[in-house]
Short mmCIF file of C-alpha atoms and ligand atoms in Angstrom, two decimals:
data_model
loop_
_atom_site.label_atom_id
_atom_site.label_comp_id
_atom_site.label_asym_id
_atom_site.label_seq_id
_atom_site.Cartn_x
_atom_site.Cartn_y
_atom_site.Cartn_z
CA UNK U 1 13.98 -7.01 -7.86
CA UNK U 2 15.97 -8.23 -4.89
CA UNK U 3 14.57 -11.61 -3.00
CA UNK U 4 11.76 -9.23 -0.70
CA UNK U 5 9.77 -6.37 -1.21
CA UNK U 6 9.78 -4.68 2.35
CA UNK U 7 9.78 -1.10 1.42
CA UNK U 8 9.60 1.01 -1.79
CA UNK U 9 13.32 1.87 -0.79
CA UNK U 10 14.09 -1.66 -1.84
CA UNK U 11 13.20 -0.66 -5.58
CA UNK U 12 15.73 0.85 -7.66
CA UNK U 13 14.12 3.20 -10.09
CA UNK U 14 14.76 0.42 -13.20
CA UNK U 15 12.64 -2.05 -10.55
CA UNK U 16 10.34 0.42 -9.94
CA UNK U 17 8.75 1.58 -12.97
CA UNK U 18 9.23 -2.56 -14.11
CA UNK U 19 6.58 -3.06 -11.67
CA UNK U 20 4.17 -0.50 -12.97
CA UNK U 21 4.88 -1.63 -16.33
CA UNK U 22 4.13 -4.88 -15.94
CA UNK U 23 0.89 -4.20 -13.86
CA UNK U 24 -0.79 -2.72 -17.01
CA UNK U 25 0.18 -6.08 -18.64
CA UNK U 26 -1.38 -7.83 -15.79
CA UNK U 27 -4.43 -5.53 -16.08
CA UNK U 28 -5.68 -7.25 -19.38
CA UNK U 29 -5.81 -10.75 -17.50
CA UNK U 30 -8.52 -9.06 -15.53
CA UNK U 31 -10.91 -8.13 -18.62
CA UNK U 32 -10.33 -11.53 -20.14
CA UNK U 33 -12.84 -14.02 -19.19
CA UNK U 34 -10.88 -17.14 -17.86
CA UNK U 35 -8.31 -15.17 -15.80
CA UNK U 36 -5.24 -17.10 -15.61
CA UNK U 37 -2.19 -17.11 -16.57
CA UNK U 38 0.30 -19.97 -15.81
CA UNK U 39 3.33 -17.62 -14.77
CA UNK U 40 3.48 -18.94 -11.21
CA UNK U 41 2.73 -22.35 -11.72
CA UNK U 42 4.03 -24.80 -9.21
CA UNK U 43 4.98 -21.98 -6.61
CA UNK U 44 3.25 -21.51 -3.24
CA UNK U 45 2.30 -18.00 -1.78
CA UNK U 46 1.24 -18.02 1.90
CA UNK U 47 -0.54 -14.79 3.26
CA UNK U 48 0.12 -14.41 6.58
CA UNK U 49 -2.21 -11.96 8.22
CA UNK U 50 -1.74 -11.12 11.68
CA UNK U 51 -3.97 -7.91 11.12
CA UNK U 52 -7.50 -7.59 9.49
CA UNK U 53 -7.35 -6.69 5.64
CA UNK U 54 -10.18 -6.88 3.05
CA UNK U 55 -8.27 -5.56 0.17
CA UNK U 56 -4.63 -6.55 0.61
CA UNK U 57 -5.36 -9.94 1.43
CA UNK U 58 -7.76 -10.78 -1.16
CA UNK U 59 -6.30 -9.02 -4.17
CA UNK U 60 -2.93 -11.05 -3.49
CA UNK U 61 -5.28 -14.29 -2.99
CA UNK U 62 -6.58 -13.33 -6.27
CA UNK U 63 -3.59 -12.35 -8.09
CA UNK U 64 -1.75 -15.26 -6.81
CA UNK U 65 -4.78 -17.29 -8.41
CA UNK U 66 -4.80 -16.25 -11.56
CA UNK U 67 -0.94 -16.82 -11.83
CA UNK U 68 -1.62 -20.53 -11.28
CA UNK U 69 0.10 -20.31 -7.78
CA UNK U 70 -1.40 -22.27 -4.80
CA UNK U 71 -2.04 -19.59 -2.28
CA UNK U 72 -2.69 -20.36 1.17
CA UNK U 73 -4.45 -17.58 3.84
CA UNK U 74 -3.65 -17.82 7.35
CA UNK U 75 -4.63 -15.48 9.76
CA UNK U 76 -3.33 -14.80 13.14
CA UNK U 77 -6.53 -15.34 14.81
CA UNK U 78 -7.07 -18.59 13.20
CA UNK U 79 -3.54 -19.74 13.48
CA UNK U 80 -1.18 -21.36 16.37
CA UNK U 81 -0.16 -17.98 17.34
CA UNK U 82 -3.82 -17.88 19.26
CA UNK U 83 -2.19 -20.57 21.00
CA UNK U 84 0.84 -18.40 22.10
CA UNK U 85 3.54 -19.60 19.24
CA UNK U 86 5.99 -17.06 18.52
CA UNK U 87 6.14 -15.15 15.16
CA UNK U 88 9.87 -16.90 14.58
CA UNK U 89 8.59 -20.54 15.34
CA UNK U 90 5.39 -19.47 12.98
CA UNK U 91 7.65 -18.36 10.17
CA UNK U 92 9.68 -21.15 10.41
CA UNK U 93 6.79 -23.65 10.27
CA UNK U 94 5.46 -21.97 7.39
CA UNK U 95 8.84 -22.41 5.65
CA UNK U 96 9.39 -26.18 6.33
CA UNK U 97 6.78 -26.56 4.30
CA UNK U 98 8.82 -25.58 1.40
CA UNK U 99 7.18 -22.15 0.49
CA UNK U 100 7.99 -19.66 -1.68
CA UNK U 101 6.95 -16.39 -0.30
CA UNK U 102 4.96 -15.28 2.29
CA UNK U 103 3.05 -12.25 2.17
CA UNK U 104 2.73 -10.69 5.55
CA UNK U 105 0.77 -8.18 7.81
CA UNK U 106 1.43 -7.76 10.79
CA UNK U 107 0.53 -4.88 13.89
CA UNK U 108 4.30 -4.09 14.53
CA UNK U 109 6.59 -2.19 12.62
CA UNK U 110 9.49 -3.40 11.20
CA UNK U 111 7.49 -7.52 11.44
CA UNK U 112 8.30 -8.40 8.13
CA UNK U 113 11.88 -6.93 8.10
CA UNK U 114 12.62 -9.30 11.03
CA UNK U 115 10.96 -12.51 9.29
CA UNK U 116 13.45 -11.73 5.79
CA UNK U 117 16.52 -11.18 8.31
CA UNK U 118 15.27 -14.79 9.50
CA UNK U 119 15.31 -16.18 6.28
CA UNK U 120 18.34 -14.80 4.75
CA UNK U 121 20.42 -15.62 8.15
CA UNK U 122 18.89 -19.22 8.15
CA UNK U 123 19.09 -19.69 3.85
CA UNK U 124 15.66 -20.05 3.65
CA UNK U 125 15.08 -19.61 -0.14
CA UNK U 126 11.63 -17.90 0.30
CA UNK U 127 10.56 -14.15 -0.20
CA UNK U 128 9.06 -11.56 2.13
CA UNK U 129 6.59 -9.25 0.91
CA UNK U 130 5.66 -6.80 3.24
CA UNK U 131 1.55 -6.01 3.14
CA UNK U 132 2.09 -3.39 5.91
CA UNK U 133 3.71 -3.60 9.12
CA UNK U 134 2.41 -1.84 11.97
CA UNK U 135 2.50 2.52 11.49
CA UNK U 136 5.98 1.69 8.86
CA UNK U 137 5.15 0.86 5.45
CA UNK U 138 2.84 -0.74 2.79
CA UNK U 139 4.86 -0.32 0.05
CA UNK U 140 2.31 -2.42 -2.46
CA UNK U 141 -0.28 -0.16 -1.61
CA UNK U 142 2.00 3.17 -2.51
CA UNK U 143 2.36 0.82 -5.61
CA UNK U 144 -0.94 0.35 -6.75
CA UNK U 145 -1.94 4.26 -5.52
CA UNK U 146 0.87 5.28 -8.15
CA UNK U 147 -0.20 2.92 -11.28
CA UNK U 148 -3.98 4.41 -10.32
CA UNK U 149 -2.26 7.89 -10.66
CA UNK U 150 -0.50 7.02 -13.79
CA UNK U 151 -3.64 5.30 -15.80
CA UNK U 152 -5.53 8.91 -15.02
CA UNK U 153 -2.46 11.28 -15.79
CA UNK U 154 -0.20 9.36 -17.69
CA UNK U 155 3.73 10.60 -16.64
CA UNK U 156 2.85 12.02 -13.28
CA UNK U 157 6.07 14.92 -13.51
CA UNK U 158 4.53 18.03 -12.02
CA UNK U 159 1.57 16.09 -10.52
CA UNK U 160 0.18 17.67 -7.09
CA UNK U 161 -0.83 15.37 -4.88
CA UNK U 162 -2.25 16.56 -1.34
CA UNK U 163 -1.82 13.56 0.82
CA UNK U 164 -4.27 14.44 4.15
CA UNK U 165 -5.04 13.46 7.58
CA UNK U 166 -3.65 10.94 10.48
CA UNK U 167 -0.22 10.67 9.02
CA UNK U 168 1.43 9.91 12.29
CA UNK U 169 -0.09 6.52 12.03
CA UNK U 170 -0.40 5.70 8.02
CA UNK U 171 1.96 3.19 6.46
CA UNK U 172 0.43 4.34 3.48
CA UNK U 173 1.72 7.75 3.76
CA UNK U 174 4.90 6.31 4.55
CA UNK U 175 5.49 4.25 1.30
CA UNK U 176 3.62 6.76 -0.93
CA UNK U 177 6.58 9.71 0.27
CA UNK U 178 9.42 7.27 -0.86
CA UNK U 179 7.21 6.71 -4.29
CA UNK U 180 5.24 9.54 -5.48
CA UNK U 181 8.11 12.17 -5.60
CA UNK U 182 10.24 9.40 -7.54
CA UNK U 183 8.09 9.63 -9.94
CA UNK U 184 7.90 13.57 -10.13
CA UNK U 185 4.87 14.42 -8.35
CA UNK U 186 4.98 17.19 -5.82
CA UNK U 187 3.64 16.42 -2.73
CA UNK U 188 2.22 17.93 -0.20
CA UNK U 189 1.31 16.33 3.52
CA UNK U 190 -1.62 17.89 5.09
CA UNK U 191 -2.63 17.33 8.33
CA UNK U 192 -3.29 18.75 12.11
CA UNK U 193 0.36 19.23 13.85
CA UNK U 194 -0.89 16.75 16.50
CA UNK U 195 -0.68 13.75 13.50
CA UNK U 196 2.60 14.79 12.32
CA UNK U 197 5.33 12.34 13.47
CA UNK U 198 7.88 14.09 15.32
CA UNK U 199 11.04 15.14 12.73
CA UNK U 200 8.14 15.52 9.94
CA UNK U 201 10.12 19.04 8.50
CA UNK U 202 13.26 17.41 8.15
CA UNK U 203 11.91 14.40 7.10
CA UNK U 204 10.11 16.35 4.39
CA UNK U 205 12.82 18.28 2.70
CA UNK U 206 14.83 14.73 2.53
CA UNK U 207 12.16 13.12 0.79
CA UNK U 208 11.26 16.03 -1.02
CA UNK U 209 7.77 16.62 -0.21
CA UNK U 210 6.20 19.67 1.63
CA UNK U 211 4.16 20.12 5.03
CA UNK U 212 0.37 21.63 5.51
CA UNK U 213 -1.70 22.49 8.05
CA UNK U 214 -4.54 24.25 6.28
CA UNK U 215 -6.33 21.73 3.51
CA UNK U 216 -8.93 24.38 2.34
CA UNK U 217 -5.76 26.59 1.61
CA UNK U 218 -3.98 23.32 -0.24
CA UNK U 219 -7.60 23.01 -2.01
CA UNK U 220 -7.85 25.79 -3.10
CA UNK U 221 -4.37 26.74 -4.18
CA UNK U 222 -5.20 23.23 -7.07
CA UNK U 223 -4.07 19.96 -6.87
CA UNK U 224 -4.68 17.34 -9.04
CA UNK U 225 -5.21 14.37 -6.41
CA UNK U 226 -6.22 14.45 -3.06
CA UNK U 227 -5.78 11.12 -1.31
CA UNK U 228 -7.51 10.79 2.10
CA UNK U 229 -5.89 8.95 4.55
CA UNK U 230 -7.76 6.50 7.52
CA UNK U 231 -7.92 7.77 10.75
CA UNK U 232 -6.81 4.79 12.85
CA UNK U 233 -8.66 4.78 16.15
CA UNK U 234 -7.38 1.08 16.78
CA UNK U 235 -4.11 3.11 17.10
CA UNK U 236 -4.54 6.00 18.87
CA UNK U 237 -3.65 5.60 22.73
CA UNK U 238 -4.31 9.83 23.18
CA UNK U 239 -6.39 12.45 22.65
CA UNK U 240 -4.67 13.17 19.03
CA UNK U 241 -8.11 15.85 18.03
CA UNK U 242 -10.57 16.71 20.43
CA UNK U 243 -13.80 15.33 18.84
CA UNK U 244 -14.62 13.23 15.48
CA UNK U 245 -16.61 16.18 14.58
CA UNK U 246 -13.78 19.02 14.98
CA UNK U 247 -11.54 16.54 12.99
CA UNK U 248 -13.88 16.44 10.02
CA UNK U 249 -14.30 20.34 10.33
CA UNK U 250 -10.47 20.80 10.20
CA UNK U 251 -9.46 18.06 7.51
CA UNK U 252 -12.46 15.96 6.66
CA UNK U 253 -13.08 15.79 2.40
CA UNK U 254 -16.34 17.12 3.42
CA UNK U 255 -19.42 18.25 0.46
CA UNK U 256 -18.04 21.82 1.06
CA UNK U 257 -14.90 21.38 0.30
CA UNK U 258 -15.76 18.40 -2.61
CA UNK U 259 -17.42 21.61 -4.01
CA UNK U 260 -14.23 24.01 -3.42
CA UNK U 261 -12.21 20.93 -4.57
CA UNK U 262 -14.19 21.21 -7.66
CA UNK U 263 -14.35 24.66 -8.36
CA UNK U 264 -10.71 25.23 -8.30
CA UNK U 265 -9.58 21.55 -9.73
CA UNK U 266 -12.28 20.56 -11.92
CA UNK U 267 -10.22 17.40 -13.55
CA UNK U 268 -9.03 17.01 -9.67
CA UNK U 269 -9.12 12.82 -8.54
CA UNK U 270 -10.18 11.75 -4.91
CA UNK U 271 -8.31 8.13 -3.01
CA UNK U 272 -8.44 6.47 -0.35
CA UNK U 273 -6.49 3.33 0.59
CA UNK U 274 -9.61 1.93 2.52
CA UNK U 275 -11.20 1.39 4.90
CA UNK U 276 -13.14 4.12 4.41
CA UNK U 277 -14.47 5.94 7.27
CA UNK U 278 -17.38 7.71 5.82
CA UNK U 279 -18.61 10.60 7.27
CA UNK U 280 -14.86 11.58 9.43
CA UNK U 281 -12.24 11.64 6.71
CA UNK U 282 -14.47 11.77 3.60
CA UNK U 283 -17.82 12.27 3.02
CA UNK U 284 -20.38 9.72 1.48
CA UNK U 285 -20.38 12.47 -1.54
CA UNK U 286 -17.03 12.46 -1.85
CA UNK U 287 -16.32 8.79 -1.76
CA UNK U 288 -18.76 8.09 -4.01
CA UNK U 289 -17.94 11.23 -6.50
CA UNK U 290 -17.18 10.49 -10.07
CA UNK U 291 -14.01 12.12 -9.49
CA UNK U 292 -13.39 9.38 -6.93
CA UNK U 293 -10.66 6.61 -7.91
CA UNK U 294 -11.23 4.31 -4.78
CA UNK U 295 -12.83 1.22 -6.41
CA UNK U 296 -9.95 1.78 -9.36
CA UNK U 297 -7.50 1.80 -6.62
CA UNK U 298 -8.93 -1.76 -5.32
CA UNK U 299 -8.66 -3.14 -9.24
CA UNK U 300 -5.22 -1.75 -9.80
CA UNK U 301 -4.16 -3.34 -6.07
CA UNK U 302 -4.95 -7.36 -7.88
CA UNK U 303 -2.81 -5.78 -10.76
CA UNK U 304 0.20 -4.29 -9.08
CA UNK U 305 -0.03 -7.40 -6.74
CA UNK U 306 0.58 -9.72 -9.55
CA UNK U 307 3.82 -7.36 -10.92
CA UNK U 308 5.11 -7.61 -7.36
CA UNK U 309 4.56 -11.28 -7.24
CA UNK U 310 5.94 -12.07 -10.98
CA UNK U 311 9.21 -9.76 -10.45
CA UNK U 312 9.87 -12.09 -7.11
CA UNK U 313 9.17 -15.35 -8.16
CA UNK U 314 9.16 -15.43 -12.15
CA UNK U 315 12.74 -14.82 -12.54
CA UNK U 316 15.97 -16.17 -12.17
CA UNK U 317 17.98 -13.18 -12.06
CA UNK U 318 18.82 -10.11 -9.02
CA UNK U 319 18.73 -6.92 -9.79
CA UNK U 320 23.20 -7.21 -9.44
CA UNK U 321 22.82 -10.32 -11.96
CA UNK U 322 23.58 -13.06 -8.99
CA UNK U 323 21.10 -15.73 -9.41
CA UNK U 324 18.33 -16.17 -6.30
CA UNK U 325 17.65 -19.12 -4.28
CA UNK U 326 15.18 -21.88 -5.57
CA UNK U 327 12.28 -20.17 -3.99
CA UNK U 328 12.54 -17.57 -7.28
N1 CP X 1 -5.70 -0.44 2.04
C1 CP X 1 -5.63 -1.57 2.76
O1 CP X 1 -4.55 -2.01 3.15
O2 CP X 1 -6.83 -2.16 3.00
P1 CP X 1 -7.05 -3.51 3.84
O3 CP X 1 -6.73 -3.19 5.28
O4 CP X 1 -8.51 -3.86 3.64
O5 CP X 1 -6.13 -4.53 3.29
#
């Protein structure tokens, strides 16, 4: 792996089915019952959080843990930037300190691109990881969506997976197009044409993926996972659907179509990246199904964390053999 994960374009295919690999090895530290392992001993992993999380945040906390790294958590609203310091005098604060990666979040797009252009200009020896950056990418979270995939279906060539609902916005539909199809699934974006970025039909047939607008049609047809997506008010400055309620009718995972889903899938798997919001996107029954993955999706996030966070700092080597700074 290069010095920063800031997209799932930055893994080669070697790189990228290293890190699911080595996330089932990470797994086991999970069942065992003193959970840790001294692979990042002596390094320092900040997150930096300038958004809310509950999962990304805490599953690198604890996978940073239980690699014997000391991990820090700053937030933006407990941090200098409250006071008005910029992200670059942040960054560079954080670095003087003699860091070794920081794991970042931030509201706008492209955020952690700028902070590794920062370092790599200014030699900084530390790693980027990007834990989602603005409506761009979360490429851990594609990550962790894939190894769920994999422990259910094994090789996931021929896979369909029906990715639904406020795409315009999702990160996480942006990272899992540039993994999923890697790895041979087909998928299939389904959504209203009103939460379809702009360029969506071009963007599809370079990415390889294909374009709904009908998800009891997609249901129906069989698919083998159907991963929900968030609709993110906090980002919505228009009227993208004209009520909650006509948005769940049109492509809410509702108990009718759980039941369709069902019928016509009947080994069919339900995610969600979470936050859930119950009762829009999905339904309690559906989030709660036993066909639902979403609490497997939060385990595999502390293992695929710890793969990212071993391939970055654990080794001495680049993916084009030259040897990283002393941050790795
Ligand atoms: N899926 C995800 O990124 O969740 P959090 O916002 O809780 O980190």
């Amino acid at each position: 792996m290069g010095r920063h994960l800031l997209s799932i374009a930055d893994l080669d295919d070697r790189t990228l089915h290293s890190v699911l690999a080595t996330a089932v090895e990470m797994h086991d530290v999970q069942r065992r019952e003193v959970k840790k392992i001294p692979t990042l001993r002596g390094r320092t992993v900040i997150n930096l959080f300038f958004e809310d999380s509950t999962r990304t945040r805490s599953s690198f906390e604890i996978a940073g843990k239980w690699m014997s790294a000391d991990t820090i958590n700053i937030t933006g609203k407990g941090s200098s930037a409250s006071k008005g310091e910029s992200l670059r005098d942040t960054v560079r604060t954080i670095s003087a300190m003699g860091v070794d990666a920081i794991v970042m979040r931030h509201a706008a797009s492209g955020a952690a691109h700028q902070v590794a252009r920062w370092f790599d200009e200014g030699s900084v020896p530390a790693s980027v990881v990007n834990a989602g950056d603005g409506m761009h990418e979360h490429p851990t979270q594609a990550l962790l969506d894939a190894y769920t995939l994999q422990r259910r279906f094994g090789d996931l060539t021929g896979r369909r997976v029906a990715i639904v609902g406020d795409v315009t916005h999702s990160r996480v539909f942006r990272s899992n197009v540039l993994c999923l199809p890697r790895l041979g699934a087909e998928v299939t974006v389904v959504a209203p044409p009103t939460l379809l970025p702009s360029g969506a039909a071009q963007w599809a047939a370079a990415d390889g993926f294909a374009i709904s607008h009908d998800l009891d049609e997609v249901i129906d047809s069989g698919v083998d996972a159907l991963m929900m997506l968030r609709v993110q008010r906090e980002r919505m400055s228009g009227g993208f659907f004209p009520t909650p309620r006509e948005y769940t009718v049109g492509y809410g995972l509702t108990r009718d179509r759980l039941a369709a889903l069902t019928a016509a899938s009947p080994e069919a798997v339900i995610c969600h990246p979470g936050p859930m919001n119950r009762g829009l996107e999905i339904a309690a029954e559906a989030a709660d199904a036993a066909s639902s993955l979403v609490l497997e999706q939060v385990s595999a996030g502390v293992a695929v964390r710890m793969s990212v966070l071993y391939h970055l700092l654990a080794s001495d080597v680049t993916d084009d053999g030259a040897t990283k700074g002393s941050a790795a």
